[in-house]
Short mmCIF file of C-alpha atoms in Angstrom, two decimals:
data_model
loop_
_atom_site.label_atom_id
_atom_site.label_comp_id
_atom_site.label_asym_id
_atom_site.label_seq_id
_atom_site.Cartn_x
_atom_site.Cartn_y
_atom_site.Cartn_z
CA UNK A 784 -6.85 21.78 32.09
CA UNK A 785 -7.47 23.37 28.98
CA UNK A 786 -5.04 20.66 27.00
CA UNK A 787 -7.07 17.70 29.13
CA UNK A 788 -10.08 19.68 27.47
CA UNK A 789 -8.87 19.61 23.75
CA UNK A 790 -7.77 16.11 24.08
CA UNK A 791 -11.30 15.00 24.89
CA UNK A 792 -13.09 16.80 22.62
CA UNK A 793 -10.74 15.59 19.84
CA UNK A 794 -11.52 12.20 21.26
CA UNK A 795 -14.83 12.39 20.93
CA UNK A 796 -14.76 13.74 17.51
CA UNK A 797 -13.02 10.70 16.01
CA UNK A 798 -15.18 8.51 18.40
CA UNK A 799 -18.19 10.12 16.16
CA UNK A 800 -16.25 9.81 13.13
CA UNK A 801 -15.83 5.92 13.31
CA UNK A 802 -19.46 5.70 14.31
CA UNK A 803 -21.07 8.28 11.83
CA UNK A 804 -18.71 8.21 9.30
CA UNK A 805 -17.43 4.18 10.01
CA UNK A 806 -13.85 5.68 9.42
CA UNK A 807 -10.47 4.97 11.58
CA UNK A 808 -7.13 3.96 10.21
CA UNK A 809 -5.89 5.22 6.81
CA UNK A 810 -7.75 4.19 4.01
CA UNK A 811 -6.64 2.05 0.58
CA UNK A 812 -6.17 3.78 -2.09
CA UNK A 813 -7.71 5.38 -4.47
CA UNK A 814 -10.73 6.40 -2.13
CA UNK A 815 -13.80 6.62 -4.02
CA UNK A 816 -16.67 9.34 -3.41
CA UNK A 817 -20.16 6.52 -4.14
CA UNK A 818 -23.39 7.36 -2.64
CA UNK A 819 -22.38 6.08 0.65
CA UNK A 820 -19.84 8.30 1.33
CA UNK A 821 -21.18 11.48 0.30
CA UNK A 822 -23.96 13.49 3.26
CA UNK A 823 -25.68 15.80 2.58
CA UNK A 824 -26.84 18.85 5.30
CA UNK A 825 -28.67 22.86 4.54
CA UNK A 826 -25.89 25.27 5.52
CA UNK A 827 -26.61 28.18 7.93
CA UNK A 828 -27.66 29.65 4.57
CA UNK A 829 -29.88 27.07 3.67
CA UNK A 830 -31.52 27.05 7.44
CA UNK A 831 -31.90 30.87 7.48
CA UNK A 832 -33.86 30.00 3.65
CA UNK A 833 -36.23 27.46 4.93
CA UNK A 834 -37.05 29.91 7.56
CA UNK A 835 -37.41 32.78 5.29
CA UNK A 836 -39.73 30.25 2.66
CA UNK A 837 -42.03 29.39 5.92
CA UNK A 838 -42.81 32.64 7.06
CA UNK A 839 -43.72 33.28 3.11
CA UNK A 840 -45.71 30.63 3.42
CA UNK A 841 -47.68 31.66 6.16
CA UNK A 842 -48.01 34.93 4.97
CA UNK A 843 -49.73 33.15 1.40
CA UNK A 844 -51.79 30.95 3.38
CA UNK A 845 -53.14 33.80 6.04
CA UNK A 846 -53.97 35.95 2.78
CA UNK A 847 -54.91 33.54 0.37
CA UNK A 848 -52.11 34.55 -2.04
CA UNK A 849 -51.74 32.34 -5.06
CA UNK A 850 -48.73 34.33 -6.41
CA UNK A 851 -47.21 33.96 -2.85
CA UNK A 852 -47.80 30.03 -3.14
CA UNK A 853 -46.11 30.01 -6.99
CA UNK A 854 -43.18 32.09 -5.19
CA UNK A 855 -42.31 29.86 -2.61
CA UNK A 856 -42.92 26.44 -4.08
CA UNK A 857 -40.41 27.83 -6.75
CA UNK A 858 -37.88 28.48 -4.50
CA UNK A 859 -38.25 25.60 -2.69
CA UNK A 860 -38.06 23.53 -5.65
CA UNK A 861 -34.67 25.44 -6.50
CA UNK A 862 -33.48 24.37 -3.20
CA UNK A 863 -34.34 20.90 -4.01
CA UNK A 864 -32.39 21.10 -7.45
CA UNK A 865 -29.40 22.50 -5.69
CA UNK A 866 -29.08 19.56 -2.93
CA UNK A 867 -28.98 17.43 -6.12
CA UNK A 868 -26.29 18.99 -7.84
CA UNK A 869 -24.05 19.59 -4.30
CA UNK A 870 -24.18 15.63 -4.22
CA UNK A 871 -23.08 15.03 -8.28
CA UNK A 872 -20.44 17.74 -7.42
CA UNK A 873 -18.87 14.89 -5.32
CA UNK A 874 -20.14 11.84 -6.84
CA UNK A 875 -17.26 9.80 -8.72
CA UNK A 876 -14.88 11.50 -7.47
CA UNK A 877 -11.79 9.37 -6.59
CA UNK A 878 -8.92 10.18 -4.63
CA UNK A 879 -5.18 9.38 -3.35
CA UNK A 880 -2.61 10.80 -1.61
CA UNK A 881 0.75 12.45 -2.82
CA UNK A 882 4.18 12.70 -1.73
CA UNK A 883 4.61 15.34 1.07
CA UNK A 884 9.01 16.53 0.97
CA UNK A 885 10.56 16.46 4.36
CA UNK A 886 10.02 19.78 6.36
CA UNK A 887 11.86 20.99 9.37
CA UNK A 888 10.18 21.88 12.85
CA UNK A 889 8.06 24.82 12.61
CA UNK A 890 7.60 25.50 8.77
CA UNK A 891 4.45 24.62 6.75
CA UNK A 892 4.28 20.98 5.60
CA UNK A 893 2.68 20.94 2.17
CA UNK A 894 0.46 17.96 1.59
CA UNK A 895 -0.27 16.75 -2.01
CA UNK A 896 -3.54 14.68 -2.51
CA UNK A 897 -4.24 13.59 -6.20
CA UNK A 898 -8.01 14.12 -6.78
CA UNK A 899 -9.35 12.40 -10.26
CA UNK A 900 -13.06 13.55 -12.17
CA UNK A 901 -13.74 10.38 -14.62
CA UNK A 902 -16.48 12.27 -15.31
CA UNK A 903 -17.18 14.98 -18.61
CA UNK A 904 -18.13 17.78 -16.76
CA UNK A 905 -16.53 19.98 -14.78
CA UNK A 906 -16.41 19.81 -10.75
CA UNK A 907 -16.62 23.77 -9.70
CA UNK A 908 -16.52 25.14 -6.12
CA UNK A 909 -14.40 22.67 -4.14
CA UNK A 910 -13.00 22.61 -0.87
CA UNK A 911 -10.49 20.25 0.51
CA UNK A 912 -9.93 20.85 4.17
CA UNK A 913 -7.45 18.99 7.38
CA UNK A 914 -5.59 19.94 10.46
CA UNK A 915 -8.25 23.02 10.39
CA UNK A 916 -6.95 24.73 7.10
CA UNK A 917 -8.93 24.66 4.00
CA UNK A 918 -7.94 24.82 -0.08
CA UNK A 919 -10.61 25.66 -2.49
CA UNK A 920 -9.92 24.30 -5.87
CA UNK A 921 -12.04 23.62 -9.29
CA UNK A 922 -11.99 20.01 -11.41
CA UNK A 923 -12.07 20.06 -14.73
CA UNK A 924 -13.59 17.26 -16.64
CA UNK A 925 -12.16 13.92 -17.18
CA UNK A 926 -8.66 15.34 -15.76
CA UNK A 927 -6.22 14.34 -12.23
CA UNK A 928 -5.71 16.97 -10.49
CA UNK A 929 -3.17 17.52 -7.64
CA UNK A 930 -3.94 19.73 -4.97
CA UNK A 931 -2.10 20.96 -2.23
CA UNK A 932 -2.99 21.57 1.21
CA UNK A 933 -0.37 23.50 4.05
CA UNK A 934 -1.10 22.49 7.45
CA UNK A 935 1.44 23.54 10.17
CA UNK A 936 4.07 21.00 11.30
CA UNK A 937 5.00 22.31 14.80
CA UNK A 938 7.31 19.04 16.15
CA UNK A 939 9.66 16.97 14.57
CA UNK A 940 8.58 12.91 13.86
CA UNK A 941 5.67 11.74 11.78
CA UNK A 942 2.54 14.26 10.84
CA UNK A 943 0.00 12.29 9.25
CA UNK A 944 -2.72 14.46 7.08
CA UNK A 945 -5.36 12.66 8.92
CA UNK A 946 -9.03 13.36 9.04
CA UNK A 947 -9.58 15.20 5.87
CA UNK A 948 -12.82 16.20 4.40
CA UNK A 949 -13.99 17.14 0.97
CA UNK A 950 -16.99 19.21 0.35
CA UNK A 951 -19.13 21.51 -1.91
CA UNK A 952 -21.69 23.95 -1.01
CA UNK A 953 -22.63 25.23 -5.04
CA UNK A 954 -24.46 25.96 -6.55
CA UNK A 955 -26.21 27.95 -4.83
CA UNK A 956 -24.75 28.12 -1.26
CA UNK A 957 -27.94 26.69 0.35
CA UNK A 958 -26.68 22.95 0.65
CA UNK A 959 -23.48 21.51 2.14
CA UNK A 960 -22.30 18.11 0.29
CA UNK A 961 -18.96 16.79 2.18
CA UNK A 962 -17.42 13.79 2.63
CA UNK A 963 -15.02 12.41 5.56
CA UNK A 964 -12.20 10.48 4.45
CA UNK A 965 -8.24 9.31 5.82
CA UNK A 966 -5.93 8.91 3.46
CA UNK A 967 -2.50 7.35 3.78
CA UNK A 968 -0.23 10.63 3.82
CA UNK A 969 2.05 11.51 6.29
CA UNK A 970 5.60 13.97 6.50
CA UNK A 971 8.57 13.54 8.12
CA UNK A 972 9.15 16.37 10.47
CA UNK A 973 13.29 17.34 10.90
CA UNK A 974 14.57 18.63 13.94
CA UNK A 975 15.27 22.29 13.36
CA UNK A 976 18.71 23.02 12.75
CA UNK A 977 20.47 24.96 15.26
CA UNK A 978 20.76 28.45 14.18
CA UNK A 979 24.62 29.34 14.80
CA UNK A 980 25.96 25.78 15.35
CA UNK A 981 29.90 25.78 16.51
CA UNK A 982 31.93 24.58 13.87
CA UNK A 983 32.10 20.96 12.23
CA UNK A 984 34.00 18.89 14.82
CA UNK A 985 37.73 19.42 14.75
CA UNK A 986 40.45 17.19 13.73
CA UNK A 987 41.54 14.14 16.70
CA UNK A 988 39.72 11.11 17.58
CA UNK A 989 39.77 12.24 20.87
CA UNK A 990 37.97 15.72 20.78
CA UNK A 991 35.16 15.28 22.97
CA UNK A 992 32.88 17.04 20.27
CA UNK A 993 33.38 14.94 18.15
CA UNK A 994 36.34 13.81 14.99
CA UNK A 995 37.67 13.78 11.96
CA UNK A 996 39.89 10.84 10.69
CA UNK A 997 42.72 11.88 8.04
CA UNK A 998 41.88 10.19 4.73
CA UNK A 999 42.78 10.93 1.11
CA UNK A 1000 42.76 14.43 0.60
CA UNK A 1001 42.17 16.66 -2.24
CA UNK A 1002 45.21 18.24 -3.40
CA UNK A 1003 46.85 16.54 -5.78
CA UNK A 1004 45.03 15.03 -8.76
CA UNK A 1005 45.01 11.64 -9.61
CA UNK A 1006 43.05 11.06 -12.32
CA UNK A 1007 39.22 10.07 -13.25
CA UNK A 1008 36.62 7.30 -12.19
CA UNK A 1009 33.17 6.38 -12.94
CA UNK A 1010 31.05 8.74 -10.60
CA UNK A 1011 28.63 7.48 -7.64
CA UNK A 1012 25.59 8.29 -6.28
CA UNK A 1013 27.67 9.82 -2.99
CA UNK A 1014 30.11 11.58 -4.31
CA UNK A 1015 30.27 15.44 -3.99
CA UNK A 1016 29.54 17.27 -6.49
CA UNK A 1017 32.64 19.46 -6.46
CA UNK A 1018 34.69 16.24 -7.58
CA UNK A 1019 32.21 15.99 -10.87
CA UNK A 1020 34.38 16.50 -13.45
CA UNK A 1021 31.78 18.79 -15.24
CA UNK A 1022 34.24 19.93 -18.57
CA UNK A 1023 34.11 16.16 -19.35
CA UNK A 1024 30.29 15.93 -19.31
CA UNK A 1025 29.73 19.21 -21.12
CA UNK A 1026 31.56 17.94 -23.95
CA UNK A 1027 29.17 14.99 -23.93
CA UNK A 1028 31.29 12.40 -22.32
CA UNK A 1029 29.91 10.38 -19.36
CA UNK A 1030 29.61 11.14 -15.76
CA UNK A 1031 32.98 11.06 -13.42
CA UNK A 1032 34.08 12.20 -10.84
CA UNK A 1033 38.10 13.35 -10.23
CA UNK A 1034 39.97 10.88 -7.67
CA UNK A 1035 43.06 13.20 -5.54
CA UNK A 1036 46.04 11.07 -4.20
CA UNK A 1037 47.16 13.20 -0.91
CA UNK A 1038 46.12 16.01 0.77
CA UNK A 1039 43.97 17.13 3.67
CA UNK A 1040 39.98 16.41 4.64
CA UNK A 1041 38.58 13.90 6.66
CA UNK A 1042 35.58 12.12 8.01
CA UNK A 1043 33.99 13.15 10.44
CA UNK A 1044 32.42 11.07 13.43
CA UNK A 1045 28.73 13.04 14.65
CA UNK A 1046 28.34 11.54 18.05
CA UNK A 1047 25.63 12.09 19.98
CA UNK A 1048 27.90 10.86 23.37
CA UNK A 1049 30.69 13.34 22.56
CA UNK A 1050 27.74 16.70 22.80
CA UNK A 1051 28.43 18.46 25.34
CA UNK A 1052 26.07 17.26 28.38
CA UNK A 1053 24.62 20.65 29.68
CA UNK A 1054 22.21 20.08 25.98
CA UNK A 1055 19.48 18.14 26.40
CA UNK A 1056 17.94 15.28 23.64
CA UNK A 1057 16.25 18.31 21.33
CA UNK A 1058 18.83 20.57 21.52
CA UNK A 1059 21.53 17.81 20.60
CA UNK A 1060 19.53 16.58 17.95
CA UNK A 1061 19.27 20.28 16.79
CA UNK A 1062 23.20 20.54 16.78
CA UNK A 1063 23.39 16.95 14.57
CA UNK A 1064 20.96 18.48 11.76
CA UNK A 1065 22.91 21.29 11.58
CA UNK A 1066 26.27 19.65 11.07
CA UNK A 1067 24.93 16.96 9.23
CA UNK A 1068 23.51 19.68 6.46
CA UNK A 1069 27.22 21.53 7.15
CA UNK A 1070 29.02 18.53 6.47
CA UNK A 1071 26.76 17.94 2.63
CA UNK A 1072 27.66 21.44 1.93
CA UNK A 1073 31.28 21.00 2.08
CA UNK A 1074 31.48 17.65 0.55
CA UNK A 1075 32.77 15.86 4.45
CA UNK A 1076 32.27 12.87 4.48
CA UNK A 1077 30.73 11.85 7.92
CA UNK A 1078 29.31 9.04 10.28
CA UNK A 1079 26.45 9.44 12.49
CA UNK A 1080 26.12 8.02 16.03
CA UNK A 1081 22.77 7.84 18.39
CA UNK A 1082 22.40 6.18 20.82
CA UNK A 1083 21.60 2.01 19.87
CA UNK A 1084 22.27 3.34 15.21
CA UNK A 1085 25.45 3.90 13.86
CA UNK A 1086 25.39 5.04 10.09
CA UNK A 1087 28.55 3.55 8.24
CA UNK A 1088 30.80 6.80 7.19
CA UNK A 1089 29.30 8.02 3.66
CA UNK A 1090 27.96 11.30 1.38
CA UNK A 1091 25.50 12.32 -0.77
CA UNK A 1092 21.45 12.34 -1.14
CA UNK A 1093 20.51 8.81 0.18
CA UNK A 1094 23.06 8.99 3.16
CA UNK A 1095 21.47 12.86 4.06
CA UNK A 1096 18.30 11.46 4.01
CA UNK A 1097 18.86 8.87 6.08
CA UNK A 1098 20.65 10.17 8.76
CA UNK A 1099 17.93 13.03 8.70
CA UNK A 1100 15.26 10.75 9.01
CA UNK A 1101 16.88 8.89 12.41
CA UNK A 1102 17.50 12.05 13.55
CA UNK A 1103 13.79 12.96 13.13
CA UNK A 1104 12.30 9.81 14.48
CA UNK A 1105 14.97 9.22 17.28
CA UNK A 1106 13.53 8.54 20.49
CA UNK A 1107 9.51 8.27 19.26
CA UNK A 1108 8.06 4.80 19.23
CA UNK A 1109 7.42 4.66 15.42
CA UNK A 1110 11.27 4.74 14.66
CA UNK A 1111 11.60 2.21 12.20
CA UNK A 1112 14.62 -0.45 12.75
CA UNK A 1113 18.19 0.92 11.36
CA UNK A 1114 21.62 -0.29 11.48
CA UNK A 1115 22.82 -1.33 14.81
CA UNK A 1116 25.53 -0.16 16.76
#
């Protein structure tokens, strides 16, 4: 009931965005702040000051005060001047989104979103606010700045920043300038790596956990070649490179290692789809550390047997987006 509850009032809030606000899908980029875009409300300040500047001007006109009349039209007039300068605190204002890095299940995505001034003044007093958390921040003139914002990533997939607003209440408090805007920024969410995974699958093709196929080990050296993007760092051959020479990387002719073969069919079938894909994060960031190289099977993908940055990322990423319908087409099984 109370999920059924939160689901329609977030309905109607982006129901009332599209109509007040005439936003919906992700915006292009840059976003800028014109006249259009920027609204302009009193805070709960502000209300509690109107009320305060009518009953003072009651109290001039039961009494005939002229010094009571000078007061309040002064204030008022201050008022006025700060709704102005809450609006050019927003006013030119342009803005795009960042790159957000990959975050696991449960930690803190960090969300960058590139905010320029054109302008030659400063922009003091900001706030930039989504997903319920807020990050107050100051412009300075003619400069891009880039400002985080943490929101919570509790599931593994996509988490798009989404409805995001930017407002202002200086400089005086007594105005709120915002405006409503979705920009095109999104993290990938990991599966969370099982805590104590069992060991990286043992030697045999036939271990039902998994395998390892025998392949050149690393015992006896053989000699230099030019080094690739997916080779381990531990073959680097770093004393060449510190003497200035160019990258390699040290080939061995015999020995012992392997590839390994993650496959989602060979888990153990008491775990069920998050759990598994908990397991296959965990060896997958084992298998990095130690320099395995390994092949990753889900159900419908294989990933061709391979190592380094590129091949983590995307085995990471169809582990992340396996199963949801915005996983993106990948090598076929």
């Amino acid at each position: 009931m109370e999920r059924a509850t939160v689901s329609f009032a977030a309905s109607l809030r982006h129901a009332a965005d599209r109509w007040l606000f005439r936003i919906g899908a992700p915006e292009r980029v840059p976003i800028h702040l014109g006249q259009r875009r920027i609204y302009v409300l009193p805070s709960a300040a502000g209300l509690g000051f109107a009320l305060a500047l009518l009953v003072m001007l009651l109290a001039s006109v039961n009494y005939n005060l002229s010094l009571g009349y000078a007061l309040v039209f002064t204030l008022a007039g201050s008022a006025a001047a700060s709704m102005l300068h809450a609006f050019r605190n927003l006013h030119g204002l342009s803005i795009r989104p960042g790159r957000c890095a990959p975050v696991f299940a449960g930690d803190t995505a960090a969300f960058t979103i590139l905010i320029d001034n054109p302008a030659q003044r400063r922009r003091p007093a900001l706030r930039l606010g989504a997903h319920g958390h807020w990050s107050g921040f100051e412009l300075p003139a003619k400069q891009e700045s880039a400002i985080t914002l943490a929101c919570p990533a509790p599931r593994r997939g996509r988490l798009a920043l989404g409805r995001s607003v930017l407002e202002t209440h200086w400089p005086l408090g007594l105005i709120r300038a915002w405006s409503v805007f979705i920009p095109d920024a999104e993290c990938l969410v990991l599966p969370t790596p099982e805590t104590d995974p069992p060991p990286l699958p043992a030697d045999g093709d036939d271990d039902r956990f998994g395998g390892r196929r025998k392949r050149a080990g690393d015992d006896d050296f053989a000699g230099l070649r030019a080094h690739r993007s997916a080779d381990s760092p531990r073959h680097v051959a770093w004393k060449v490179l510190a003497r200035g020479g160019p990258m390699l990387t040290k080939e061995f002719a015999a020995g012992q290692g392997g590839e390994l073969l993650l496959d989602w069919d060979r888990l153990p079938p008491e775990l069920d789809d998050e759990r598994r894909l908990s397991r296959l994060t965990a060896w997958v960031l084992a298998a990095e550390r130690e320099g395995i190289r390994y092949t990753l099977a889900l159900p419908g993908v294989r990933v061709p047997a391979a190592l380094g940055g590129a091949h983590r990322e995307r085995c990471l990423r169809l582990l992340a987006l396996h199963g949801l319908a915005d996983l993106a087409t990948e090598d076929s099984a």
